[in-house]
Coordinates of C-alpha atoms in Angstrom, one line a residue:
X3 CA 54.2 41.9 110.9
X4 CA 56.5 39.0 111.1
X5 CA 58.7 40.6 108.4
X6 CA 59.0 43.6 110.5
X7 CA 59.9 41.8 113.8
X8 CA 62.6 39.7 111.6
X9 CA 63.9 42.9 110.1
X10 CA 64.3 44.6 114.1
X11 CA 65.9 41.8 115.1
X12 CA 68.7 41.5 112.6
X13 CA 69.1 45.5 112.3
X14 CA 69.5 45.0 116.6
X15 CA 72.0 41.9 116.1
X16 CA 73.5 44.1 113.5
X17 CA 74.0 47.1 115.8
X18 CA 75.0 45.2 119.2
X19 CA 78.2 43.7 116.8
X20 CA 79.2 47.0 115.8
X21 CA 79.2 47.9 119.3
X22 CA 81.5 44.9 120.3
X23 CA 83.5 45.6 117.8
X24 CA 84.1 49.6 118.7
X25 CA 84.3 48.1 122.0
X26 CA 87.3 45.6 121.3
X27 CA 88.9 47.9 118.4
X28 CA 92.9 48.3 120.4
X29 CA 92.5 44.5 120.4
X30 CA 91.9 44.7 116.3
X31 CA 93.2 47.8 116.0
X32 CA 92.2 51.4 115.0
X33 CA 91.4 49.7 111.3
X34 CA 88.3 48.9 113.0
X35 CA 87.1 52.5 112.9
X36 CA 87.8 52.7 109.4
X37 CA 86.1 49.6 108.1
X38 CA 83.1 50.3 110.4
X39 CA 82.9 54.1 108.6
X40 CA 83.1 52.4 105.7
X41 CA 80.4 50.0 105.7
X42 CA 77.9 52.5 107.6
X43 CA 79.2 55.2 104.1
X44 CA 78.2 52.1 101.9
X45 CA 74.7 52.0 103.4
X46 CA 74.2 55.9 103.3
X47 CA 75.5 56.1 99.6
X48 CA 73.4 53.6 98.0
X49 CA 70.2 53.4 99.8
X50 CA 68.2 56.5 98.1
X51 CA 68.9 54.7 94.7
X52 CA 67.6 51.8 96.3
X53 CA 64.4 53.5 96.5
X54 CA 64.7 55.0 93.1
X55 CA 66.2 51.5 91.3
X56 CA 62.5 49.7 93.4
X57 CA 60.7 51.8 91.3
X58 CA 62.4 51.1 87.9
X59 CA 59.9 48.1 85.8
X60 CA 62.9 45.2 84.3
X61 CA 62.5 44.5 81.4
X62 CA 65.6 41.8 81.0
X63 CA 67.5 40.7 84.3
X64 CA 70.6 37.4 84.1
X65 CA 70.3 34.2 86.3
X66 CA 68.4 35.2 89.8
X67 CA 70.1 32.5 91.2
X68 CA 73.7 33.5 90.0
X69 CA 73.0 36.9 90.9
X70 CA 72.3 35.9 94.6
X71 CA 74.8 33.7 95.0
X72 CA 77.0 36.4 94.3
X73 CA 75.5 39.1 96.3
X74 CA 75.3 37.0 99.1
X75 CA 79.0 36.0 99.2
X76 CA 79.9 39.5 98.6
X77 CA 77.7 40.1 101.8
X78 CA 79.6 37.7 103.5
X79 CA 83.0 38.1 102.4
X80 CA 83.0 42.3 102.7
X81 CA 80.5 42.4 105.4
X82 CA 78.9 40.2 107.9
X83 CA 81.4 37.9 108.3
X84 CA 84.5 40.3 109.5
X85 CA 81.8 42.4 111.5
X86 CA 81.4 39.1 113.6
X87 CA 85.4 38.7 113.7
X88 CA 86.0 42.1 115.0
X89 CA 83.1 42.2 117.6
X90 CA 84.1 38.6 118.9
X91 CA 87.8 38.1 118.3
X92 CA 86.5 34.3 117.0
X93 CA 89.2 34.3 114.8
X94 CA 92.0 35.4 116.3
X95 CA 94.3 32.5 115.5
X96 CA 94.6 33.8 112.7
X97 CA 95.7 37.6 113.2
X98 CA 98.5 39.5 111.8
X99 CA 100.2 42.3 112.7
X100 CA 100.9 45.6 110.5
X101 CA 102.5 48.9 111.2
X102 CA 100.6 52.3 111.6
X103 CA 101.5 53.3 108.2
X104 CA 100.0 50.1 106.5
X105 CA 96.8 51.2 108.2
X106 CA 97.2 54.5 106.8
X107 CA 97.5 53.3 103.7
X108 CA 93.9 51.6 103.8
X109 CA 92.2 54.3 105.1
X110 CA 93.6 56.5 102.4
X111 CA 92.7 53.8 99.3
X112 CA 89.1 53.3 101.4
X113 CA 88.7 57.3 101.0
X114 CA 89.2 56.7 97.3
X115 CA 87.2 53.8 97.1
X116 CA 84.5 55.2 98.3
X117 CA 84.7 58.7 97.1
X118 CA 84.5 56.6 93.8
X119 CA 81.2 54.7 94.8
X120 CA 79.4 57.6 95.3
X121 CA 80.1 59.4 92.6
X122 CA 79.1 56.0 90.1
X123 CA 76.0 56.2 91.7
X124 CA 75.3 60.1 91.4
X125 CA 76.2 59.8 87.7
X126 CA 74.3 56.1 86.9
X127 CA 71.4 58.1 88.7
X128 CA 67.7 55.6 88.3
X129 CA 70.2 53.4 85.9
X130 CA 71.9 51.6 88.8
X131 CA 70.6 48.1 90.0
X132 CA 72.0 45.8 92.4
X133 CA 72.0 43.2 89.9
X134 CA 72.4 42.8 86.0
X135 CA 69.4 43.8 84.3
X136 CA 68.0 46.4 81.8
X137 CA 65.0 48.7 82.7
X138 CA 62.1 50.1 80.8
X139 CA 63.8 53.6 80.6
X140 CA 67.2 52.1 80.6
X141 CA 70.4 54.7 78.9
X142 CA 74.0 54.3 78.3
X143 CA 75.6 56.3 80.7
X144 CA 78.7 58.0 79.0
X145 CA 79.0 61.5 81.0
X146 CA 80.8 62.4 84.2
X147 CA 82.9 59.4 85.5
X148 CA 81.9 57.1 82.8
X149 CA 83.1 59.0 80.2
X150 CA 86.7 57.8 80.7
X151 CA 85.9 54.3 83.0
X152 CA 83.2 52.4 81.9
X153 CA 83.1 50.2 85.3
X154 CA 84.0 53.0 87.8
X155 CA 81.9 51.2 90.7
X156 CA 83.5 48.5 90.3
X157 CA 86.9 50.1 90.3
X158 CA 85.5 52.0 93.8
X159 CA 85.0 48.2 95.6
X160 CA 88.2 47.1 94.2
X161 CA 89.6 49.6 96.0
X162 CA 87.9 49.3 99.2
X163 CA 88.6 45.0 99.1
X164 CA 92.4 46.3 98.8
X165 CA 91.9 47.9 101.9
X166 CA 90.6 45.5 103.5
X167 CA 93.5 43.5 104.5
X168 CA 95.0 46.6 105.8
X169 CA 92.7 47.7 107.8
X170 CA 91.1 44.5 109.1
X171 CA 94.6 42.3 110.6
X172 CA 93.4 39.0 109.9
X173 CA 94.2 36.5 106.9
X174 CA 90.8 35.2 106.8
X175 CA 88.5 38.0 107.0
X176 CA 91.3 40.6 105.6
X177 CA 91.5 38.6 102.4
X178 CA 87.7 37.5 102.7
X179 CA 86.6 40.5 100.9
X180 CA 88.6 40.4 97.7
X181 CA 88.0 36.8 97.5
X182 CA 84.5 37.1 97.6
X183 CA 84.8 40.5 94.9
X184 CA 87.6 39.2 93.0
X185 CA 85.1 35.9 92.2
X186 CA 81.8 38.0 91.4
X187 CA 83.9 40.8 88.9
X188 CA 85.1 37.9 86.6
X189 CA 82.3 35.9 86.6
X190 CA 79.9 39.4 86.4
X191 CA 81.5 41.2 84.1
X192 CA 81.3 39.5 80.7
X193 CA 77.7 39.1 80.9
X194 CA 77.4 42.4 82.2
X195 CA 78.9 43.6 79.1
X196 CA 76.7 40.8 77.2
X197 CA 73.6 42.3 78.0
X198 CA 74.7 45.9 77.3
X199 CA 76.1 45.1 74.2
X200 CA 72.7 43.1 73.5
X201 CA 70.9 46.4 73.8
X202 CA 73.0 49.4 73.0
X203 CA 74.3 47.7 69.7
X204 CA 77.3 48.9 68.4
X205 CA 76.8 52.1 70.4
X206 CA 78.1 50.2 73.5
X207 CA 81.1 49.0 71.2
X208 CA 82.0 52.1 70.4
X209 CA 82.1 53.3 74.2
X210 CA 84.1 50.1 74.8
X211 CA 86.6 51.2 72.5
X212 CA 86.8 54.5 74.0
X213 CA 87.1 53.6 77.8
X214 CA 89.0 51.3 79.7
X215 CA 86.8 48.9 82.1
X216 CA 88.5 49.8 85.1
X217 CA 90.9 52.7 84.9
X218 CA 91.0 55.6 81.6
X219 CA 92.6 54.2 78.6
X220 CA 96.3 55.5 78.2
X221 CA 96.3 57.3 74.3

């Protein structure tokens, strides 16, 4: 009962800042829109393989601790901390100002970015977690989007962080989001690859060798 009064008052605290922040978007500009999209597209992609990945048994999962730090700064950095910015201004000290077409510009790589997300997720299908681990059924993915990028997700919130600063006018929660990203991908990454490697054998090295991490190997 008390986890369900908690959860109603953060998804009300949640809702009452995107609010403000529609409210106050010609102070932050029409960016505002786009980010807000964005995160509410985030949430509609990924939660029915939420559902799916809760029902997946681990087998092998990294550092809980690691893991959470990082998810939680991500949170933070993409997130909760600019929602707060643009519904309160508390950081206005620090705004910047950009032309129209530097806005366009981020809406066009957050399209990308996020067109790009969902189709990770629709090709990873119950093989996507929220964290590094293996499951009981777990496959290497080498079809659709894989086939040529073997991190494509991550590729999709690289994109979106890159946007960020354009659509959100502020050097401290612009650039908070691919802080935050830019610190989980190189510290995630190589034992991402660790544990695949671990379980797929030199079938994974082989994939390595015919993919690039981020964008399709040129030759």
């Amino acid at each position: 009962m008390l986890k369900k009064v908690g959860f109603a008052l953060l998804y009300g605290v949640f809702i009452a800042l995107v609010v403000a922040a529609l409210w106050r978007w010609q102070a932050n500009g029409w960016g505002t829109f786009v980010w807000i999209a964005t995160m509410f597209a985030i949430m509609f992609i990924r939660a029915p393989h939420q559902k799916v990945y809760d029902r997946n048994e681990t087998v092998e999962k990294q550092s809980a601790q690691t893991e959470k730090f990082l998810l939680v700064m991500v949170s933070l950095g993409m997130g909760n901390l600019p929602l707060i910015h643009l519904a309160t201004g508390l950081l206005g000290f620090a705004d910047y100002t950009l032309p129209h077409w530097a806005t366009a510009i981020g809406a066009v790589l957050t399209v990308s970015g996020l067109y790009l997300f969902w189709r990770s997720h629709a090709d990873l299908g119950r093989n996507w977690s929220p964290t590094t681990e293996i499951h009981s059924e777990q496959k290497l993915i080498t079809e659709g989007i894989y086939r040529s990028i073997r991190h494509p997700m991550y590729t999709s919130l690289w994109l979106l962080t890159v946007a960020q600063p354009l659509v959100i006018h502020n050097w401290l929660m612009g650039f908070s989001g691919p802080l935050a990203f830019g610190i989980l991908y190189f510290v995630r990454v190589p034992y991402e690859e660790g544990m695949m490697r671990k379980q797929f054998g030199t079938d994974y090295d082989d994939y390595c060798a015919a993919t690039g991490r981020l964008i399709p190997r040129l030759g």
